[in-house]
Amino acid sequence: AGTVEYDAFKALVSSMFGRLLLIGWSFAFFFHLGNGIRHLVWDTGRGFEKSQANSSAWFVISVATAATVIFWVLL
């Protein structure tokens, strides 16, 4: 019975839908990691000005996107 489930899982992650899910999950991981670091900086009392907060938000989005692309290119 284990082989049947594994084959079904393998078929799912090999499909276009499965790849999109995996890419989305990896982006979510890197986005969450980046925002965690951002919040650690905020815990020091820095980065609360509106321009700094906006810049750091876009930085997190950019880094998460780049990290996701690099991860999938190297994978």
PDB file of C-alpha atoms in Angstrom:
ATOM      1  CA  ALA A   1       0.000   0.000   0.000  1.00  0.00           C
ATOM      2  CA  GLY A   2       2.929   2.379   0.682  1.00  0.00           C
ATOM      3  CA  THR A   3       4.098   2.256  -2.925  1.00  0.00           C
ATOM      4  CA  VAL A   4       0.693   3.323  -4.233  1.00  0.00           C
ATOM      5  CA  GLU A   5       0.652   6.436  -2.019  1.00  0.00           C
ATOM      6  CA  TYR A   6       4.228   7.301  -2.927  1.00  0.00           C
ATOM      7  CA  ASP A   7       3.496   6.944  -6.640  1.00  0.00           C
ATOM      8  CA  ALA A   8       0.438   9.207  -6.267  1.00  0.00           C
ATOM      9  CA  PHE A   9       2.506  11.777  -4.347  1.00  0.00           C
ATOM     10  CA  LYS A  10       5.286  11.614  -6.937  1.00  0.00           C
ATOM     11  CA  ALA A  11       2.768  12.142  -9.740  1.00  0.00           C
ATOM     12  CA  LEU A  12       1.292  15.147  -7.925  1.00  0.00           C
ATOM     13  CA  VAL A  13       4.601  16.937  -7.281  1.00  0.00           C
ATOM     14  CA  SER A  14       5.753  16.170 -10.826  1.00  0.00           C
ATOM     15  CA  SER A  15       2.673  17.834 -12.329  1.00  0.00           C
ATOM     16  CA  MET A  16       2.534  21.539 -13.179  1.00  0.00           C
ATOM     17  CA  PHE A  17       0.057  22.114 -10.333  1.00  0.00           C
ATOM     18  CA  GLY A  18       2.345  20.321  -7.887  1.00  0.00           C
ATOM     19  CA  ARG A  19       5.362  22.349  -9.013  1.00  0.00           C
ATOM     20  CA  LEU A  20       3.404  25.571  -8.555  1.00  0.00           C
ATOM     21  CA  LEU A  21       2.447  24.476  -5.040  1.00  0.00           C
ATOM     22  CA  LEU A  22       6.068  23.689  -4.185  1.00  0.00           C
ATOM     23  CA  ILE A  23       7.274  27.007  -5.602  1.00  0.00           C
ATOM     24  CA  GLY A  24       4.563  28.836  -3.667  1.00  0.00           C
ATOM     25  CA  TRP A  25       5.487  27.070  -0.436  1.00  0.00           C
ATOM     26  CA  SER A  26       9.166  27.854  -0.909  1.00  0.00           C
ATOM     27  CA  PHE A  27       8.336  31.532  -1.574  1.00  0.00           C
ATOM     28  CA  ALA A  28       6.202  31.557   1.588  1.00  0.00           C
ATOM     29  CA  PHE A  29       9.141  30.101   3.539  1.00  0.00           C
ATOM     30  CA  PHE A  30      11.602  32.734   2.319  1.00  0.00           C
ATOM     31  CA  PHE A  31       9.025  35.528   2.776  1.00  0.00           C
ATOM     32  CA  HIS A  32       8.343  34.417   6.347  1.00  0.00           C
ATOM     33  CA  LEU A  33      12.077  34.164   7.049  1.00  0.00           C
ATOM     34  CA  GLY A  34      12.682  37.658   5.680  1.00  0.00           C
ATOM     35  CA  ASN A  35       9.856  39.150   7.707  1.00  0.00           C
ATOM     36  CA  GLY A  36      11.141  37.392  10.812  1.00  0.00           C
ATOM     37  CA  ILE A  37      14.494  39.094  10.341  1.00  0.00           C
ATOM     38  CA  ARG A  38      12.677  42.376   9.695  1.00  0.00           C
ATOM     39  CA  HIS A  39      10.813  42.010  12.975  1.00  0.00           C
ATOM     40  CA  LEU A  40      14.054  41.258  14.798  1.00  0.00           C
ATOM     41  CA  VAL A  41      15.386  44.584  13.517  1.00  0.00           C
ATOM     42  CA  TRP A  42      12.184  46.259  14.684  1.00  0.00           C
ATOM     43  CA  ASP A  43      12.727  44.730  18.131  1.00  0.00           C
ATOM     44  CA  THR A  44      15.854  46.874  18.373  1.00  0.00           C
ATOM     45  CA  GLY A  45      13.711  49.996  17.861  1.00  0.00           C
ATOM     46  CA  ARG A  46      14.882  50.691  14.317  1.00  0.00           C
ATOM     47  CA  GLY A  47      13.004  50.926  11.039  1.00  0.00           C
ATOM     48  CA  PHE A  48       9.669  52.302  12.216  1.00  0.00           C
ATOM     49  CA  GLU A  49       9.598  55.409  10.044  1.00  0.00           C
ATOM     50  CA  LYS A  50       7.118  55.042   7.200  1.00  0.00           C
ATOM     51  CA  SER A  51       9.743  55.279   4.461  1.00  0.00           C
ATOM     52  CA  GLN A  52      11.961  52.720   6.213  1.00  0.00           C
ATOM     53  CA  ALA A  53       9.036  50.353   6.807  1.00  0.00           C
ATOM     54  CA  ASN A  54       7.991  50.589   3.155  1.00  0.00           C
ATOM     55  CA  SER A  55      11.560  50.070   1.961  1.00  0.00           C
ATOM     56  CA  SER A  56      12.080  47.053   4.193  1.00  0.00           C
ATOM     57  CA  ALA A  57       8.766  45.554   3.046  1.00  0.00           C
ATOM     58  CA  TRP A  58       9.806  45.808  -0.604  1.00  0.00           C
ATOM     59  CA  PHE A  59      13.241  44.485   0.303  1.00  0.00           C
ATOM     60  CA  VAL A  60      11.688  41.394   1.909  1.00  0.00           C
ATOM     61  CA  ILE A  61       9.516  40.784  -1.174  1.00  0.00           C
ATOM     62  CA  SER A  62      12.534  41.182  -3.471  1.00  0.00           C
ATOM     63  CA  VAL A  63      14.774  38.916  -1.408  1.00  0.00           C
ATOM     64  CA  ALA A  64      12.052  36.270  -1.079  1.00  0.00           C
ATOM     65  CA  THR A  65      11.517  36.304  -4.845  1.00  0.00           C
ATOM     66  CA  ALA A  66      15.243  36.126  -5.586  1.00  0.00           C
ATOM     67  CA  ALA A  67      15.810  33.373  -3.012  1.00  0.00           C
ATOM     68  CA  THR A  68      12.944  31.345  -4.478  1.00  0.00           C
ATOM     69  CA  VAL A  69      14.317  31.668  -8.007  1.00  0.00           C
ATOM     70  CA  ILE A  70      17.852  30.803  -6.889  1.00  0.00           C
ATOM     71  CA  PHE A  71      16.572  27.835  -4.866  1.00  0.00           C
ATOM     72  CA  TRP A  72      14.672  26.397  -7.826  1.00  0.00           C
ATOM     73  CA  VAL A  73      17.484  27.039 -10.298  1.00  0.00           C
ATOM     74  CA  LEU A  74      19.990  25.272  -8.055  1.00  0.00           C
ATOM     75  CA  LEU A  75      17.552  22.469  -7.184  1.00  0.00           C
TER      76      LEU A  75
END
